[in-house]
Each structure stands twice: as structure tokens, then as C-alpha cells.
Short mmCIF file of C-alpha atoms in Angstrom, two decimals:
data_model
loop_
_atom_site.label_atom_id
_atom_site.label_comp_id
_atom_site.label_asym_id
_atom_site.label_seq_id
_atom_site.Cartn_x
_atom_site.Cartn_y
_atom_site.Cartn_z
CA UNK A 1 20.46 -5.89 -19.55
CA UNK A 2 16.89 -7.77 -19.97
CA UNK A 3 17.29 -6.84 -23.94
CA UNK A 4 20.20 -9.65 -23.78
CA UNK A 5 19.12 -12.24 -21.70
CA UNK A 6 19.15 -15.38 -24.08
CA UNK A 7 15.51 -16.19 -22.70
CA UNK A 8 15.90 -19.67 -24.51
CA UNK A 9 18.64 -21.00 -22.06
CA UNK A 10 15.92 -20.88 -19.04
CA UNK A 11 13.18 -23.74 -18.39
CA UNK A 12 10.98 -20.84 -16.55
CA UNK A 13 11.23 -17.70 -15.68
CA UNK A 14 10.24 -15.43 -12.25
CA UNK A 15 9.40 -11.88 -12.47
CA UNK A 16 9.24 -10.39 -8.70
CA UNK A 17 7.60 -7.33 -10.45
CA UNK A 18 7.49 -4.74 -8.54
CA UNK A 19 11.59 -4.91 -8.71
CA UNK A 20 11.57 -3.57 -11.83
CA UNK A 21 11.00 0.21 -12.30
CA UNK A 22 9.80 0.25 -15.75
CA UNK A 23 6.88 -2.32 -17.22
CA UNK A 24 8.03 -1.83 -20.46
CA UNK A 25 11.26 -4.19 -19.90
CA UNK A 26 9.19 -6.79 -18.21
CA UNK A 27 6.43 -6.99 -20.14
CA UNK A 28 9.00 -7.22 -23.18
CA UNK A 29 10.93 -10.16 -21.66
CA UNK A 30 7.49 -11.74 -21.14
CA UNK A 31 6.87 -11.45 -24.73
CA UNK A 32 10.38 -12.86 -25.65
CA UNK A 33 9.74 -16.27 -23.12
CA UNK A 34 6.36 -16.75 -24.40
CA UNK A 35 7.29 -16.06 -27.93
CA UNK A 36 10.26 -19.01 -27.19
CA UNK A 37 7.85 -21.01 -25.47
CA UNK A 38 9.03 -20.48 -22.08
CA UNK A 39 6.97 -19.67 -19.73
CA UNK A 40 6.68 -16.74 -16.46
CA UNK A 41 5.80 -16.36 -13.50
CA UNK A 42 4.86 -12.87 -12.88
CA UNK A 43 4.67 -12.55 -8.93
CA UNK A 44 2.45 -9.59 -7.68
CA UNK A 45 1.26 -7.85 -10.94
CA UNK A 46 -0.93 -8.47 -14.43
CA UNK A 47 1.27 -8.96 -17.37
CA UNK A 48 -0.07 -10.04 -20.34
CA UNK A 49 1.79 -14.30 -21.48
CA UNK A 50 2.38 -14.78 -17.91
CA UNK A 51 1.29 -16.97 -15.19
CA UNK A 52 -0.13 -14.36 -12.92
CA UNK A 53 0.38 -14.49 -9.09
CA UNK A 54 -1.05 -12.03 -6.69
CA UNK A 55 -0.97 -11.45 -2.90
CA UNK A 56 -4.36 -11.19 -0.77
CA UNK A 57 -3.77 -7.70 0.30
CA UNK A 58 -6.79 -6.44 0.07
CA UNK A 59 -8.35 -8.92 2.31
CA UNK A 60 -5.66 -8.43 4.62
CA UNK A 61 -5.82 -4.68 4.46
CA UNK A 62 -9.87 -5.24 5.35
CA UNK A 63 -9.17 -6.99 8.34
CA UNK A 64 -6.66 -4.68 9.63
CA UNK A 65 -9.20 -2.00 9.19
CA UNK A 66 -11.86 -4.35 10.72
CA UNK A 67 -9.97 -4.75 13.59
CA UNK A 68 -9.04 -0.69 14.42
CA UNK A 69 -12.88 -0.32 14.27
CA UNK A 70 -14.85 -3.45 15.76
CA UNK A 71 -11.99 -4.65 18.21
CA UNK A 72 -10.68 -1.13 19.00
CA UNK A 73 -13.94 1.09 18.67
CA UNK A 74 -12.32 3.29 16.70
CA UNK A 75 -14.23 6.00 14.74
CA UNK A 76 -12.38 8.58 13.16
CA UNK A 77 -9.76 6.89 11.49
CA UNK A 78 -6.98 8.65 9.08
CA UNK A 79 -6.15 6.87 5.93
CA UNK A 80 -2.00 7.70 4.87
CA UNK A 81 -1.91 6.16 1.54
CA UNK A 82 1.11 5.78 -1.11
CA UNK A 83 -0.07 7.93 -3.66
CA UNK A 84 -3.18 8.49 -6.16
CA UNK A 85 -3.24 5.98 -9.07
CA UNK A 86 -0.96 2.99 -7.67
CA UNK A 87 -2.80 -0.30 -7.77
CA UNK A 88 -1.41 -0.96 -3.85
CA UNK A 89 -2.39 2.51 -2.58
CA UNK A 90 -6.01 2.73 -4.24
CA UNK A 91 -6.76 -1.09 -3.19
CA UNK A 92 -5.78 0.09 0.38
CA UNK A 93 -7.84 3.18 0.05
CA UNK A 94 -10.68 0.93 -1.46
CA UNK A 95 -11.07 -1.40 1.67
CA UNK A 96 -10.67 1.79 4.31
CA UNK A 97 -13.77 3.36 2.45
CA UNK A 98 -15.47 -0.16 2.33
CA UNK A 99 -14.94 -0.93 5.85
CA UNK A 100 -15.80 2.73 7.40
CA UNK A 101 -19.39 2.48 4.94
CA UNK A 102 -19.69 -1.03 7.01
CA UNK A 103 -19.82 0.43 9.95
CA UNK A 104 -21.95 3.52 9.50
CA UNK A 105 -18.89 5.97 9.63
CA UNK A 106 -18.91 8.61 7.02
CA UNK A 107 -15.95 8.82 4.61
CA UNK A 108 -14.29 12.06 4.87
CA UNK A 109 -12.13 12.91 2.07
CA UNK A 110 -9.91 15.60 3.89
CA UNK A 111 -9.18 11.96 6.27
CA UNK A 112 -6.81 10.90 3.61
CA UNK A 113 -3.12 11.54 2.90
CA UNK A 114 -0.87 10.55 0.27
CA UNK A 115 2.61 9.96 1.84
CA UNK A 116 4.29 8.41 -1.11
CA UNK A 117 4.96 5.44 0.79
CA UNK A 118 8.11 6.78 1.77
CA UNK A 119 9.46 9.04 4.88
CA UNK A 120 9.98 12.11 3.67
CA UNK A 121 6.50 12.76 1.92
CA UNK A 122 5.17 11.08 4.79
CA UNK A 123 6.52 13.71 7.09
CA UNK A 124 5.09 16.49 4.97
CA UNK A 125 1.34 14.75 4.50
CA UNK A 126 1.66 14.76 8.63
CA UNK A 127 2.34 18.83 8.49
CA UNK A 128 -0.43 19.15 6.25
CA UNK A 129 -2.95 16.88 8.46
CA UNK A 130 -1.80 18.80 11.44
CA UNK A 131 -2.35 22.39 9.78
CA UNK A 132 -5.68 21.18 8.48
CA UNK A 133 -7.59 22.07 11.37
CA UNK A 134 -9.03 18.88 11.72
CA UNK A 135 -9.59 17.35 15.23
CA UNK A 136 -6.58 14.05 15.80
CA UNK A 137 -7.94 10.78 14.80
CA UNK A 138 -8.05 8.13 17.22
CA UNK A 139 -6.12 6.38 14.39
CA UNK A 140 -3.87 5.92 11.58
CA UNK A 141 -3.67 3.02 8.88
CA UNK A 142 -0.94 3.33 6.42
CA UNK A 143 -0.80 1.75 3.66
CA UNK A 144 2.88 0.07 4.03
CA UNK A 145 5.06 0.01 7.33
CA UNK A 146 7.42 2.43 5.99
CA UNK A 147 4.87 4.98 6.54
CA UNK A 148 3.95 3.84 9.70
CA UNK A 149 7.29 4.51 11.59
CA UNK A 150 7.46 7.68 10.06
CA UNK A 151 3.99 8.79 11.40
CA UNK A 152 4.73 7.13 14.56
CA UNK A 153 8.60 9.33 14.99
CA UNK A 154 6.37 12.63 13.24
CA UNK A 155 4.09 12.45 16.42
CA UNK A 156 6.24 11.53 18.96
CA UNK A 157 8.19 14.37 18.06
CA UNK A 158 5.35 16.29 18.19
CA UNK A 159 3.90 15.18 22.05
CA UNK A 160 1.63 12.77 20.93
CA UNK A 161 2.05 9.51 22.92
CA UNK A 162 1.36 6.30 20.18
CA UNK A 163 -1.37 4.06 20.57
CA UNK A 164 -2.16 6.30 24.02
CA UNK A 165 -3.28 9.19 21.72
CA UNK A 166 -3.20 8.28 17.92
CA UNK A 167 -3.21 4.42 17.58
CA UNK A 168 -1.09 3.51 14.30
CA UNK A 169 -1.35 0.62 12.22
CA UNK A 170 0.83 -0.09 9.14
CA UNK A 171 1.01 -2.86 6.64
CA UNK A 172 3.41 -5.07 4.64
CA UNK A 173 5.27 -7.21 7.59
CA UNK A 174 8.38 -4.86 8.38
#
């Protein structure tokens, strides 16, 4: 459908990125405007002729972190990411390292999940943390509220009373 879009009929043109699932067909429509002399807006990721807008979340994911460790005291503090090699993930799991170094608390690698950002592989990152033989953290930051309420149902269901036990933080404004 992009490949027919008569780019010349617009005076500018939006791209909520992350809506499209390949960046291929954006980055080609991007090339069309610009190549019409139209120009785009592309919200929330780098594409080459466009007028680039990103969110802060990496500040915002900081203070969140900030906040489970100065306000809360927390110290061992699980990271449930997306997954390995998305720019949102890796950011997230950038600022979790950064802040834990901050404060003196050693990064653990075996800390951190990948839960696809979605329920199900959430769910099965939580039976793998569980089986690892690791003592509980005293927290959890996901990287997107999705994860979040999965973590928080995965423990409930499994006698752990949330923030009593495992305090759980997610991300993203659900």
C-alpha cells in the first residue's frame, strides 16, 4: 500500500515508526517525499531525509532505576528486558547497568532476562529466573509495562506478594 501512495498530494508527512513492521517500506516512502520535496516527520526512530524525533527514554528509564535504588534502597535488582539487539531494550539495559555502576552494585549478567516484551516470553524468562537458583531480587524493572503485569500475575501465582516481596516497576505509561 505505501508503494502507491501519491506522496506528491501531501504538504508533510508523519511516520509513527515503530507502526510499521518492516524499515524497508518506510525508509522507501521517505525517499519518495524527499525525492518530491516533501518533507517527514519520522517520530521515534533514525531514518535517513527525515526530520527526526525521539522520546527521552533513556533519561526516563535512569530515573526510574534511580528511584528503585536511592529512594527504595534497593540492591539486587532484576533487569526483564525486550530482547537482545532492539534499540528500546539495549537503551533500557544501558541505563540499569549505568545506574547499578553508580551506586557501587555489581552488574550481574545472570540478573537479566529477555522477555520479548510480550506475555508469553515473559512468563517463560520468569521460569527460567526462578530455576536459576538465584536468591529473589528485591526488584524488577521491565523494560515496557506489558512485561510488568505479566511478572507481577507470574509471581502472584507463584506466592510472592508484589511490592511486599519483589517490588516491580515497568515502563511506557500503560
Amino acid at each position: 500500500v505505501f508503494d502507491v501512495i501519491s506522496v506528491e498530494r501531501f504538504d508533510a508527512i508523519i511516520l509513527i515508526s515503530e507502526s510499521f513492521k518492516k524499515d524497508e517500506e518506510q525508509t522507501a516512502l521517505a525517499k519518495r517525499a524527499h525525492k518530491a520535496g516533501i518533507p517527514v516527520v519520522a517520530v521515534d526512530k533514525r531514518i535517513e531525509h527525515c526530520i527526526n524525533l525521539r522520546y527521552g527514554y533513556q533519561k526516563a528509564f535512569r530515573e526510574v532505576m534511580q528511584h528503585m535504588v536511592e529512594y527504595h534502597g534497593y540492591r539486587t535488582i532484576n533487569f526483564m528486558g525486550g530482547a537482545r539487539g532492539n534499540l528500546y531494550s539495549d537503551e533500557r539495559l544501558q541505563m540499569y547497568q549505568e545506574v547499578l555502576e553508580e551506586h557501587g552494585i555489581p552488574f550481574e549478567e545472570d540478573r537479566v532476562f529477555d522477555g520479548g516484551f510480550w506475555e508469553a516470553p515473559t512468563r517463560e524468562a520468569m521460569d527460567q529466573m526462578l530455576s536459576s537458583g538465584k536468591p529473589m531480587p528485591r526488584a524488577i524493572v521491565c523494560a515496557n509495562d506489558a512485561m510488568a503485569l505479566a511478572v507481577i500475575e507470574y509471581l502472584q501465582e507463584h506466592g510472592y506478594r508484589v511490592p511486599e516481596d519483589v517490588a516491580i516497576s515497568g515502563f511506557d505509561g500503560i
